[in-house]
GROMACS .gro file of C-alpha atoms in nm:
model
  483
    1MET     CA    1  -0.006   0.021  -0.023
    2ASP     CA    2   0.176   0.283  -0.117
    3ASP     CA    3   0.085   0.665  -0.119
    4SER     CA    4   0.274   0.891  -0.389
    5GLY     CA    5   0.171   1.244  -0.489
    6HIS     CA    6   0.115   1.412  -0.865
    7ALA     CA    7  -0.007   1.747  -0.955
    8PRO     CA    8  -0.095   1.749  -1.301
    9GLY     CA    9  -0.244   2.090  -1.262
   10GLY     CA   10   0.020   2.432  -1.444
   11ASP     CA   11   0.055   2.621  -1.630
   12LEU     CA   12   0.157   2.398  -1.897
   13PRO     CA   13   0.058   1.996  -1.777
   14ASP     CA   14   0.115   1.687  -1.927
   15PRO     CA   15  -0.150   1.646  -2.239
   16ASN     CA   16  -0.066   1.278  -2.270
   17LEU     CA   17  -0.123   1.282  -1.831
   18VAL     CA   18  -0.497   1.427  -1.910
   19THR     CA   19  -0.554   1.170  -2.196
   20ASN     CA   20  -0.498   0.877  -1.923
   21LEU     CA   21  -0.716   1.046  -1.626
   22PRO     CA   22  -0.971   0.827  -1.567
   23ASP     CA   23  -1.329   0.976  -1.505
   24VAL     CA   24  -1.422   1.170  -1.191
   25ILE     CA   25  -1.627   1.070  -0.882
   26ASN     CA   26  -1.766   1.365  -0.722
   27ILE     CA   27  -1.725   1.301  -0.340
   28VAL     CA   28  -1.855   1.655  -0.341
   29GLU     CA   29  -1.922   1.931  -0.647
   30ASP     CA   30  -1.662   2.234  -0.457
   31GLY     CA   31  -1.423   1.978  -0.427
   32ASP     CA   32  -1.051   2.091  -0.393
   33LEU     CA   33  -0.841   1.778  -0.468
   34ILE     CA   34  -0.846   1.483  -0.670
   35LEU     CA   35  -0.754   1.103  -0.494
   36ASP     CA   36  -0.611   0.918  -0.782
   37VAL     CA   37  -0.678   0.511  -0.654
   38THR     CA   38  -0.554   0.181  -0.810
   39LEU     CA   39  -0.743  -0.116  -0.633
   40GLU     CA   40  -0.575  -0.443  -0.724
   41ASN     CA   41  -0.733  -0.810  -0.730
   42SER     CA   42  -0.553  -1.086  -0.743
   43LYS     CA   43  -0.595  -1.404  -0.947
   44ASP     CA   44  -0.765  -1.559  -0.618
   45THR     CA   45  -0.967  -1.249  -0.517
   46ILE     CA   46  -1.141  -1.222  -0.901
   47ARG     CA   47  -1.205  -1.653  -0.898
   48SER     CA   48  -1.376  -1.637  -0.548
   49ALA     CA   49  -1.588  -1.336  -0.684
   50ARG     CA   50  -1.701  -1.466  -1.002
   51LEU     CA   51  -1.793  -1.755  -0.792
   52ALA     CA   52  -1.979  -1.591  -0.550
   53GLN     CA   53  -2.146  -1.394  -0.848
   54SER     CA   54  -2.290  -1.662  -0.992
   55ARG     CA   55  -2.482  -1.814  -0.741
   56LEU     CA   56  -2.635  -1.494  -0.677
   57PRO     CA   57  -2.997  -1.411  -0.834
   58SER     CA   58  -2.959  -1.222  -1.182
   59HIS     CA   59  -3.092  -0.888  -1.035
   60GLU     CA   60  -2.813  -0.881  -0.775
   61ALA     CA   61  -2.551  -0.911  -1.058
   62ARG     CA   62  -2.290  -0.706  -1.044
   63PRO     CA   63  -1.936  -0.608  -1.225
   64ALA     CA   64  -1.767  -0.877  -1.271
   65PRO     CA   65  -1.413  -0.748  -1.075
   66LYS     CA   66  -1.103  -0.699  -1.237
   67LYS     CA   67  -0.732  -0.674  -1.175
   68THR     CA   68  -0.683  -0.294  -1.145
   69ILE     CA   69  -0.937  -0.076  -1.092
   70ARG     CA   70  -0.833   0.337  -1.105
   71LEU     CA   71  -1.083   0.585  -0.976
   72ALA     CA   72  -1.042   0.900  -0.839
   73PHE     CA   73  -1.225   1.121  -0.684
   74ARG     CA   74  -1.277   1.470  -0.556
   75VAL     CA   75  -1.314   1.564  -0.205
   76SER     CA   76  -1.227   1.864   0.012
   77VAL     CA   77  -0.922   1.907   0.228
   78LYS     CA   78  -1.066   2.039   0.476
   79VAL     CA   79  -1.353   1.764   0.572
   80LEU     CA   80  -1.022   1.505   0.545
   81LYS     CA   81  -0.799   1.699   0.781
   82GLY     CA   82  -1.078   1.680   1.037
   83GLN     CA   83  -1.198   1.350   0.985
   84SER     CA   84  -0.916   1.153   0.899
   85LYS     CA   85  -0.549   1.173   1.051
   86TYR     CA   86  -0.386   0.975   0.787
   87PHE     CA   87  -0.484   1.252   0.603
   88ASP     CA   88  -0.407   1.526   0.839
   89LYS     CA   89  -0.108   1.427   0.789
   90LEU     CA   90  -0.092   1.352   0.426
   91LEU     CA   91  -0.227   1.647   0.297
   92THR     CA   92   0.013   1.859   0.506
   93ASP     CA   93   0.329   1.775   0.649
   94SER     CA   94   0.525   1.942   0.398
   95ARG     CA   95   0.711   1.647   0.446
   96PHE     CA   96   0.534   1.430   0.193
   97LYS     CA   97   0.537   1.505  -0.125
   98GLU     CA   98   0.184   1.520  -0.142
   99ALA     CA   99   0.171   1.833   0.075
  100LYS     CA  100   0.482   2.033  -0.150
  101ASP     CA  101   0.197   1.905  -0.401
  102ILE     CA  102  -0.063   2.093  -0.391
  103SER     CA  103   0.087   2.363  -0.196
  104THR     CA  104   0.184   2.388  -0.584
  105ALA     CA  105  -0.103   2.354  -0.728
  106PHE     CA  106  -0.273   2.615  -0.542
  107ALA     CA  107  -0.001   2.853  -0.652
  108ALA     CA  108  -0.106   2.742  -0.985
  109LEU     CA  109  -0.472   2.869  -0.920
  110VAL     CA  110  -0.439   3.212  -0.740
  111LEU     CA  111  -0.201   3.313  -1.027
  112LYS     CA  112  -0.520   3.209  -1.325
  113ASN     CA  113  -0.740   3.340  -1.071
  114VAL     CA  114  -0.914   3.033  -1.003
  115LYS     CA  115  -1.044   2.927  -0.715
  116PRO     CA  116  -1.013   2.562  -0.649
  117GLU     CA  117  -1.382   2.466  -0.591
  118ALA     CA  118  -1.433   2.628  -0.843
  119ALA     CA  119  -1.126   2.463  -1.052
  120GLU     CA  120  -1.169   2.184  -1.304
  121ALA     CA  121  -1.028   1.840  -1.217
  122LYS     CA  122  -0.708   1.829  -1.413
  123ASP     CA  123  -0.614   2.130  -1.300
  124LEU     CA  124  -0.608   2.080  -0.910
  125PRO     CA  125  -0.362   1.855  -0.717
  126TRP     CA  126  -0.342   1.493  -0.769
  127VAL     CA  127  -0.274   1.275  -0.466
  128LYS     CA  128  -0.184   0.878  -0.565
  129ILE     CA  129  -0.296   0.589  -0.376
  130GLN     CA  130  -0.254   0.221  -0.448
  131ASP     CA  131  -0.379  -0.029  -0.250
  132ASP     CA  132  -0.399  -0.443  -0.267
  133ASP     CA  133  -0.675  -0.668  -0.163
  134GLN     CA  134  -0.432  -0.867   0.040
  135ALA     CA  135  -0.578  -0.766   0.416
  136THR     CA  136  -0.941  -0.799   0.312
  137GLN     CA  137  -0.961  -1.013   0.001
  138TYR     CA  138  -1.235  -0.837  -0.103
  139ALA     CA  139  -1.288  -0.761  -0.476
  140HIS     CA  140  -1.576  -0.491  -0.476
  141ARG     CA  141  -1.390  -0.238  -0.267
  142ASP     CA  142  -1.384   0.056  -0.520
  143SER     CA  143  -1.777   0.075  -0.373
  144ALA     CA  144  -1.619   0.002  -0.007
  145LEU     CA  145  -1.386   0.267  -0.079
  146SER     CA  146  -1.630   0.560  -0.215
  147ASP     CA  147  -1.859   0.526   0.099
  148LEU     CA  148  -1.586   0.556   0.295
  149PHE     CA  149  -1.536   0.879   0.146
  150ARG     CA  150  -1.930   0.975   0.155
  151ILE     CA  151  -1.934   0.887   0.503
  152LEU     CA  152  -1.649   1.089   0.604
  153HIS     CA  153  -1.784   1.381   0.375
  154GLY     CA  154  -2.171   1.323   0.524
  155LYS     CA  155  -2.313   1.201   0.309
  156GLN     CA  156  -2.534   0.920   0.257
  157VAL     CA  157  -2.403   0.567   0.101
  158ALA     CA  158  -2.386   0.423  -0.244
  159THR     CA  159  -2.427   0.052  -0.154
  160LYS     CA  160  -2.751  -0.095  -0.167
  161GLN     CA  161  -2.718  -0.343   0.035
  162VAL     CA  162  -2.495  -0.359   0.330
  163THR     CA  163  -2.349  -0.737   0.366
  164MET     CA  164  -2.044  -0.886   0.587
  165PRO     CA  165  -1.783  -0.846   0.373
  166PHE     CA  166  -1.863  -0.489   0.285
  167VAL     CA  167  -1.839  -0.393   0.633
  168THR     CA  168  -1.502  -0.495   0.714
  169THR     CA  169  -1.369  -0.439   0.381
  170LEU     CA  170  -1.500  -0.054   0.560
  171ALA     CA  171  -1.351  -0.118   0.879
  172VAL     CA  172  -1.023  -0.229   0.717
  173LEU     CA  173  -0.975   0.090   0.480
  174ALA     CA  174  -1.115   0.270   0.775
  175ASP     CA  175  -0.798   0.185   1.011
  176ARG     CA  176  -0.552   0.278   0.718
  177PHE     CA  177  -0.691   0.581   0.714
  178ASP     CA  178  -0.741   0.621   1.049
  179CYS     CA  179  -1.086   0.814   1.030
  180ALA     CA  180  -1.258   0.468   1.203
  181ALA     CA  181  -1.476   0.740   1.464
  182ALA     CA  182  -1.645   0.883   1.151
  183VAL     CA  183  -1.765   0.483   1.030
  184SER     CA  184  -1.899   0.326   1.333
  185LYS     CA  185  -2.100   0.640   1.438
  186SER     CA  186  -2.271   0.534   1.098
  187LEU     CA  187  -2.277   0.210   1.145
  188ALA     CA  188  -2.567   0.202   1.291
  189GLY     CA  189  -2.697   0.476   1.163
  190ASP     CA  190  -2.658   0.538   0.758
  191LEU     CA  191  -2.588   0.198   0.661
  192LYS     CA  192  -2.858   0.011   0.897
  193PHE     CA  193  -2.607  -0.259   0.889
  194LYS     CA  194  -2.750  -0.596   1.014
  195TRP     CA  195  -2.494  -0.835   1.173
  196PRO     CA  196  -2.514  -1.167   1.062
  197VAL     CA  197  -2.634  -1.443   1.327
  198THR     CA  198  -2.367  -1.709   1.344
  199SER     CA  199  -2.470  -1.908   1.638
  200ARG     CA  200  -2.768  -2.163   1.639
  201LYS     CA  201  -2.849  -2.411   1.852
  202PRO     CA  202  -2.858  -2.722   1.617
  203PHE     CA  203  -3.094  -2.941   1.599
  204ARG     CA  204  -3.095  -3.363   1.767
  205ASP     CA  205  -2.884  -3.602   1.678
  206GLU     CA  206  -2.658  -3.309   1.496
  207ILE     CA  207  -2.313  -3.279   1.537
  208SER     CA  208  -2.252  -2.893   1.686
  209VAL     CA  209  -1.917  -2.779   1.491
  210MET     CA  210  -1.903  -2.441   1.367
  211SER     CA  211  -1.803  -2.467   1.004
  212ARG     CA  212  -1.586  -2.252   0.848
  213ASN     CA  213  -1.833  -2.017   0.640
  214ASN     CA  214  -1.967  -1.954   0.996
  215GLU     CA  215  -1.642  -1.880   1.182
  216ASP     CA  216  -1.499  -1.662   0.904
  217VAL     CA  217  -1.820  -1.418   0.943
  218LEU     CA  218  -1.748  -1.446   1.303
  219ARG     CA  219  -1.427  -1.325   1.242
  220GLN     CA  220  -1.497  -1.060   1.045
  221LYS     CA  221  -1.736  -0.934   1.350
  222ILE     CA  222  -1.454  -0.920   1.576
  223LEU     CA  223  -1.227  -0.750   1.354
  224VAL     CA  224  -1.533  -0.468   1.265
  225ALA     CA  225  -1.607  -0.440   1.616
  226TRP     CA  226  -1.216  -0.421   1.773
  227LEU     CA  227  -1.143  -0.137   1.444
  228LEU     CA  228  -1.489   0.071   1.475
  229ASN     CA  229  -1.530   0.054   1.832
  230GLN     CA  230  -1.806  -0.164   1.973
  231PRO     CA  231  -1.798  -0.305   2.258
  232ASN     CA  232  -2.078  -0.536   2.305
  233ARG     CA  233  -2.033  -0.683   1.966
  234PHE     CA  234  -1.637  -0.736   2.086
  235GLN     CA  235  -1.790  -0.891   2.400
  236LEU     CA  236  -1.976  -1.147   2.243
  237ALA     CA  237  -1.791  -1.237   1.922
  238THR     CA  238  -1.485  -1.356   2.151
  239LYS     CA  239  -1.714  -1.578   2.368
  240GLU     CA  240  -1.810  -1.658   2.075
  241ILE     CA  241  -1.586  -1.824   1.932
  242ILE     CA  242  -1.386  -1.945   2.218
  243MET     CA  243  -1.659  -2.187   2.319
  244ASN     CA  244  -1.692  -2.230   1.967
  245GLY     CA  245  -1.308  -2.280   1.904
  246SER     CA  246  -1.109  -2.215   1.601
  247CYS     CA  247  -0.963  -2.461   1.275
  248ARG     CA  248  -0.647  -2.280   1.305
  249TRP     CA  249  -0.613  -2.345   1.684
  250SER     CA  250  -0.602  -2.752   1.578
  251SER     CA  251  -0.294  -2.892   1.709
  252PHE     CA  252  -0.321  -3.101   1.412
  253ALA     CA  253  -0.367  -2.820   1.159
  254GLU     CA  254  -0.125  -2.742   0.859
  255GLU     CA  255  -0.080  -2.442   0.674
  256ASP     CA  256  -0.395  -2.266   0.495
  257GLU     CA  257  -0.278  -2.043   0.260
  258GLY     CA  258  -0.614  -1.989   0.143
  259SER     CA  259  -0.679  -1.827   0.528
  260ASP     CA  260  -0.447  -1.482   0.414
  261ALA     CA  261  -0.710  -1.213   0.540
  262VAL     CA  262  -0.643  -1.021   0.837
  263TRP     CA  263  -0.941  -1.138   1.046
  264TRP     CA  264  -0.735  -1.456   1.050
  265TYR     CA  265  -0.496  -1.385   1.276
  266LEU     CA  266  -0.659  -1.133   1.484
  267GLN     CA  267  -0.430  -0.833   1.607
  268ASP     CA  268  -0.281  -0.715   1.880
  269GLY     CA  269  -0.237  -0.965   2.042
  270ILE     CA  270  -0.629  -1.058   2.037
  271GLU     CA  271  -0.638  -1.408   1.794
  272GLU     CA  272  -0.269  -1.523   2.070
  273GLU     CA  273  -0.537  -1.451   2.382
  274LEU     CA  274  -0.857  -1.579   2.251
  275GLN     CA  275  -0.714  -1.934   2.220
  276PHE     CA  276  -0.498  -1.924   2.575
  277ARG     CA  277  -0.815  -1.842   2.707
  278ARG     CA  278  -1.017  -2.149   2.519
  279GLN     CA  279  -0.726  -2.407   2.612
  280CYS     CA  280  -0.709  -2.318   2.996
  281ILE     CA  281  -1.064  -2.376   2.998
  282LEU     CA  282  -1.083  -2.748   2.828
  283ASP     CA  283  -0.770  -2.773   2.963
  284THR     CA  284  -0.993  -2.743   3.316
  285ILE     CA  285  -1.292  -2.953   3.288
  286ALA     CA  286  -1.063  -3.221   3.124
  287SER     CA  287  -0.895  -3.194   3.475
  288ILE     CA  288  -1.186  -3.287   3.653
  289GLN     CA  289  -1.227  -3.648   3.479
  290ARG     CA  290  -0.852  -3.649   3.530
  291HIS     CA  291  -0.917  -3.614   3.915
  292PHE     CA  292  -1.196  -3.917   3.965
  293ILE     CA  293  -1.002  -4.078   3.721
  294LYS     CA  294  -0.679  -4.091   3.942
  295LEU     CA  295  -0.939  -4.093   4.237
  296TYR     CA  296  -1.039  -4.461   4.156
  297THR     CA  297  -0.702  -4.555   3.999
  298SER     CA  298  -0.535  -4.448   4.356
  299ARG     CA  299  -0.551  -4.709   4.658
  300THR     CA  300  -0.758  -4.436   4.885
  301ARG     CA  301  -1.071  -4.641   4.931
  302GLN     CA  302  -1.440  -4.384   4.784
  303CYS     CA  303  -1.658  -4.605   4.921
  304LYS     CA  304  -1.778  -4.477   5.247
  305LEU     CA  305  -2.063  -4.668   5.326
  306GLY     CA  306  -1.761  -4.951   5.536
  307TYR     CA  307  -1.956  -5.304   5.353
  308ASP     CA  308  -1.686  -5.557   5.198
  309SER     CA  309  -1.806  -5.473   4.849
  310SER     CA  310  -1.681  -5.114   4.915
  311ALA     CA  311  -1.343  -5.218   4.727
  312ALA     CA  312  -1.533  -5.442   4.457
  313CYS     CA  313  -1.770  -5.097   4.442
  314ASP     CA  314  -1.437  -4.884   4.319
  315SER     CA  315  -1.334  -5.094   4.037
  316TYR     CA  316  -1.686  -5.107   3.967
  317GLN     CA  317  -1.742  -4.740   3.947
  318LEU     CA  318  -1.427  -4.685   3.776
  319GLY     CA  319  -1.488  -4.908   3.469
  320GLU     CA  320  -1.812  -4.765   3.422
  321MET     CA  321  -1.656  -4.449   3.458
  322PHE     CA  322  -1.376  -4.503   3.175
  323LYS     CA  323  -1.622  -4.686   2.977
  324PHE     CA  324  -1.871  -4.339   2.965
  325LEU     CA  325  -1.591  -4.084   2.882
  326THR     CA  326  -1.441  -4.322   2.592
  327ASN     CA  327  -1.765  -4.348   2.501
  328LYS     CA  328  -1.866  -4.032   2.474
  329ASN     CA  329  -1.583  -3.912   2.318
  330LEU     CA  330  -1.460  -3.788   2.635
  331MET     CA  331  -1.123  -3.985   2.667
  332PHE     CA  332  -0.880  -4.108   2.437
  333MET     CA  333  -0.741  -4.516   2.481
  334VAL     CA  334  -0.356  -4.424   2.425
  335ASP     CA  335   0.007  -4.623   2.470
  336PHE     CA  336   0.356  -4.636   2.443
  337SER     CA  337   0.344  -4.696   2.089
  338PRO     CA  338   0.339  -4.418   1.865
  339GLY     CA  339   0.027  -4.520   1.648
  340SER     CA  340  -0.157  -4.460   1.971
  341LEU     CA  341  -0.159  -4.123   1.896
  342ASP     CA  342  -0.400  -4.149   1.586
  343SER     CA  343  -0.723  -4.235   1.827
  344ILE     CA  344  -0.749  -3.862   2.005
  345ALA     CA  345  -0.946  -3.690   1.833
  346ASP     CA  346  -0.953  -3.285   1.691
  347THR     CA  347  -1.106  -3.091   1.995
  348SER     CA  348  -1.008  -2.780   1.774
  349LEU     CA  349  -1.400  -2.751   1.712
  350LEU     CA  350  -1.541  -2.874   1.969
  351GLN     CA  351  -1.783  -2.690   2.179
  352ILE     CA  352  -1.754  -2.641   2.543
  353GLU     CA  353  -2.058  -2.644   2.598
  354THR     CA  354  -2.107  -2.955   2.450
  355VAL     CA  355  -1.848  -3.090   2.706
  356ILE     CA  356  -2.019  -2.994   2.939
  357THR     CA  357  -2.416  -3.142   2.829
  358THR     CA  358  -2.193  -3.472   2.777
  359LEU     CA  359  -2.077  -3.441   3.128
  360ARG     CA  360  -2.357  -3.391   3.310
  361GLN     CA  361  -2.522  -3.697   3.191
  362CYS     CA  362  -2.315  -3.980   3.329
  363SER     CA  363  -2.554  -4.163   3.523
  364SER     CA  364  -2.590  -4.309   3.867
  365TYR     CA  365  -2.434  -4.664   3.831
  366GLN     CA  366  -2.505  -4.932   4.115
  367ILE     CA  367  -2.311  -5.256   4.191
  368ASP     CA  368  -2.581  -5.355   4.406
  369LYS     CA  369  -2.899  -5.193   4.583
  370ASN     CA  370  -2.735  -5.115   4.865
  371HIS     CA  371  -2.481  -4.837   4.728
  372THR     CA  372  -2.680  -4.573   4.668
  373ASN     CA  373  -2.463  -4.218   4.583
  374CYS     CA  374  -2.121  -4.373   4.540
  375GLY     CA  375  -2.053  -4.285   4.109
  376LEU     CA  376  -1.893  -3.995   3.923
  377ARG     CA  377  -2.286  -3.836   3.871
  378THR     CA  378  -2.329  -3.727   4.274
  379ARG     CA  379  -1.978  -3.616   4.249
  380ILE     CA  380  -1.913  -3.425   3.960
  381LEU     CA  381  -2.254  -3.261   3.946
  382PRO     CA  382  -2.182  -2.944   4.179
  383ILE     CA  383  -1.814  -2.884   4.048
  384LEU     CA  384  -2.055  -2.877   3.641
  385ASP     CA  385  -2.280  -2.603   3.833
  386PHE     CA  386  -2.023  -2.423   3.941
  387ILE     CA  387  -1.779  -2.397   3.600
  388GLN     CA  388  -2.117  -2.323   3.407
  389GLY     CA  389  -2.156  -2.046   3.695
  390LEU     CA  390  -1.873  -1.903   3.610
  391LEU     CA  391  -1.902  -1.970   3.180
  392SER     CA  392  -2.234  -1.745   3.228
  393ALA     CA  393  -2.125  -1.450   3.439
  394ASN     CA  394  -1.981  -1.285   3.137
  395SER     CA  395  -1.648  -1.324   3.246
  396ILE     CA  396  -1.441  -1.549   2.964
  397PRO     CA  397  -1.494  -1.302   2.665
  398ILE     CA  398  -1.225  -1.010   2.571
  399THR     CA  399  -1.365  -0.647   2.738
  400ARG     CA  400  -1.247  -0.407   2.462
  401ILE     CA  401  -1.218  -0.068   2.650
  402ALA     CA  402  -1.016  -0.283   2.884
  403TRP     CA  403  -0.773  -0.459   2.645
  404LYS     CA  404  -0.755  -0.113   2.496
  405ASN     CA  405  -0.664   0.084   2.779
  406ASN     CA  406  -0.445  -0.181   3.031
  407ARG     CA  407  -0.401  -0.525   2.826
  408GLN     CA  408  -0.154  -0.668   3.110
  409SER     CA  409  -0.422  -0.653   3.425
  410VAL     CA  410  -0.670  -0.837   3.224
  411ALA     CA  411  -0.484  -1.055   3.020
  412TRP     CA  412  -0.482  -1.452   3.086
  413LEU     CA  413  -0.150  -1.493   2.883
  414THR     CA  414   0.104  -1.293   2.987
  415PRO     CA  415   0.411  -1.183   2.812
  416ASP     CA  416   0.630  -1.460   2.874
  417ALA     CA  417   0.398  -1.790   2.962
  418GLU     CA  418   0.631  -1.991   3.047
  419GLY     CA  419   0.803  -1.743   3.344
  420LYS     CA  420   0.564  -1.553   3.475
  421ALA     CA  421   0.245  -1.727   3.451
  422ALA     CA  422   0.359  -2.030   3.602
  423ALA     CA  423   0.500  -1.830   3.894
  424GLU     CA  424   0.144  -1.640   3.906
  425ALA     CA  425  -0.047  -1.925   3.870
  426LYS     CA  426  -0.210  -2.154   4.206
  427PRO     CA  427  -0.342  -2.431   4.272
  428PHE     CA  428  -0.697  -2.437   4.334
  429SER     CA  429  -0.971  -2.570   4.567
  430PHE     CA  430  -1.312  -2.711   4.518
  431THR     CA  431  -1.532  -2.656   4.797
  432ARG     CA  432  -1.894  -2.633   4.823
  433SER     CA  433  -1.904  -2.278   4.977
  434LEU     CA  434  -1.724  -2.154   4.622
  435ALA     CA  435  -2.039  -2.338   4.401
  436GLY     CA  436  -2.307  -2.160   4.613
  437ASP     CA  437  -2.123  -1.788   4.559
  438GLN     CA  438  -2.412  -1.546   4.440
  439ARG     CA  439  -2.210  -1.317   4.200
  440LEU     CA  440  -2.190  -1.633   3.973
  441ARG     CA  441  -2.549  -1.620   3.953
  442PHE     CA  442  -2.516  -1.246   3.744
  443GLU     CA  443  -2.357  -1.151   3.445
  444ASN     CA  444  -2.071  -0.897   3.505
  445ALA     CA  445  -2.083  -0.903   3.880
  446MET     CA  446  -1.828  -0.724   4.053
  447GLY     CA  447  -1.505  -1.000   4.057
  448THR     CA  448  -1.589  -1.263   3.845
  449ASP     CA  449  -1.352  -1.188   3.574
  450LYS     CA  450  -1.027  -1.203   3.817
  451PHE     CA  451  -1.181  -1.513   3.954
  452ALA     CA  452  -1.275  -1.644   3.662
  453LYS     CA  453  -0.908  -1.676   3.574
  454GLU     CA  454  -0.746  -1.705   3.855
  455VAL     CA  455  -0.964  -2.079   3.884
  456PHE     CA  456  -0.884  -2.113   3.478
  457THR     CA  457  -0.523  -2.035   3.460
  458ALA     CA  458  -0.416  -2.255   3.826
  459SER     CA  459  -0.161  -2.439   3.818
  460SER     CA  460  -0.372  -2.727   3.929
  461TRP     CA  461  -0.736  -2.841   4.066
  462ASP     CA  462  -0.859  -3.038   4.376
  463TRP     CA  463  -1.215  -3.086   4.239
  464THR     CA  464  -1.261  -3.341   4.645
  465ALA     CA  465  -1.107  -3.044   4.898
  466GLU     CA  466  -1.340  -3.156   5.109
  467ASP     CA  467  -1.378  -3.510   5.108
  468GLN     CA  468  -1.021  -3.588   5.081
  469GLY     CA  469  -0.946  -3.389   5.387
  470HIS     CA  470  -0.549  -3.441   5.515
  471ASP     CA  471  -0.536  -3.732   5.261
  472ARG     CA  472  -0.603  -3.603   4.940
  473LEU     CA  473  -0.367  -3.644   4.669
  474PRO     CA  474  -0.205  -3.395   4.504
  475SER     CA  475  -0.272  -3.299   4.151
  476THR     CA  476  -0.067  -3.375   3.879
  477THR     CA  477  -0.291  -3.181   3.590
  478PRO     CA  478   0.000  -3.144   3.376
  479ARG     CA  479   0.019  -2.717   3.237
  480TRP     CA  480  -0.098  -2.613   2.886
  481ASN     CA  481   0.199  -2.332   2.691
  482LEU     CA  482   0.133  -2.069   2.393
  483LYS     CA  483   0.440  -2.165   2.190
   0.00000   0.00000   0.00000
């Protein structure tokens, strides 16, 4: 993306240059500057655009995208300077060639006794702007750029159907030209943009996995909300991707050349933080079943009824627990052979709500009629209620204002993930008093975000601290670090 200035105005303009000038789009009739914009589209972007257009009805079809598009916009220098810090510096700082060319062209108009507002387009200063599709992979950036200048000048946008790719491109351009405030204001005003829905409840017996198309839209929502200062939308979208996962966060992921758009790797540390928060939550939930497996395989008696059959009860509960977890694909058989690793499923798109719902399905297994409440279900339900309360208290997503102003205090992932994070993390012990914490009943309750961070980033978890007393087993839950 380059900017270079050229002022075709003067006493003796180059006739070849004048004849090669593009048609001028008048954003304002009395503009005193021409922005000469060249947009470049890659072959992949053109191919994707043509494929998308072939699926549209004939009355919604758009002109076929071109490899190179050149447009000229007549705009107001004063308006651009007032709305955009980028243009304010580019057009007024004498260190830039563009600012010098503008001064030269205006001086030539003064000698002709012509006001810039009334001058012909060829006599005005021309500033060249080049833009490629690397960031947005959107072939129709000409319409987005045209509407961006209209928004800055307080004019009505020309685009009739405002789609998510259009708004995303608009946000990326607004970020580049440092004029996000004006575009953010128009998002709910002139644009009347309706945010697409990417979350839905699956049908019965349907595999609940977010599709790549849905993730593409969801990531665009996160980027737009971040760039255009939409804190509520940002919070909702970041929670959605944490709870649903991403195909880019797979441990088995291969390099995907089709995901070069800017939203497929979110900026300002957001991508790493979202991935780390999801991994911490999954690790915490997985530690629950690991904890009980460890308890029932230890020499510590879990059946407290004191019958001669208590040892057999523990063995029976362990077998039923293992069978349940493996049948529900929440635990996998891995031995010392490298080939056994292939049995591990890819959980990058595993929904957290699905995991909790599945664990709740654990039955109350009994070895006989005398052994009631000996199994996993009675002990795990309060823990799941506690985890569900933390997830529902809106303490999981990233808060835009806090991330913008005080990132270090709210980040789960510290800059030195292997050093400082390990030093600050503390063991967590679950008690029934924590399960009844009233703060978990309300969204955005004071202190819940800090409490959730302490729970999900703990160095280890003891989920039966009260039951085991002084004989409780030390946790050997492994920690996960983002590399």
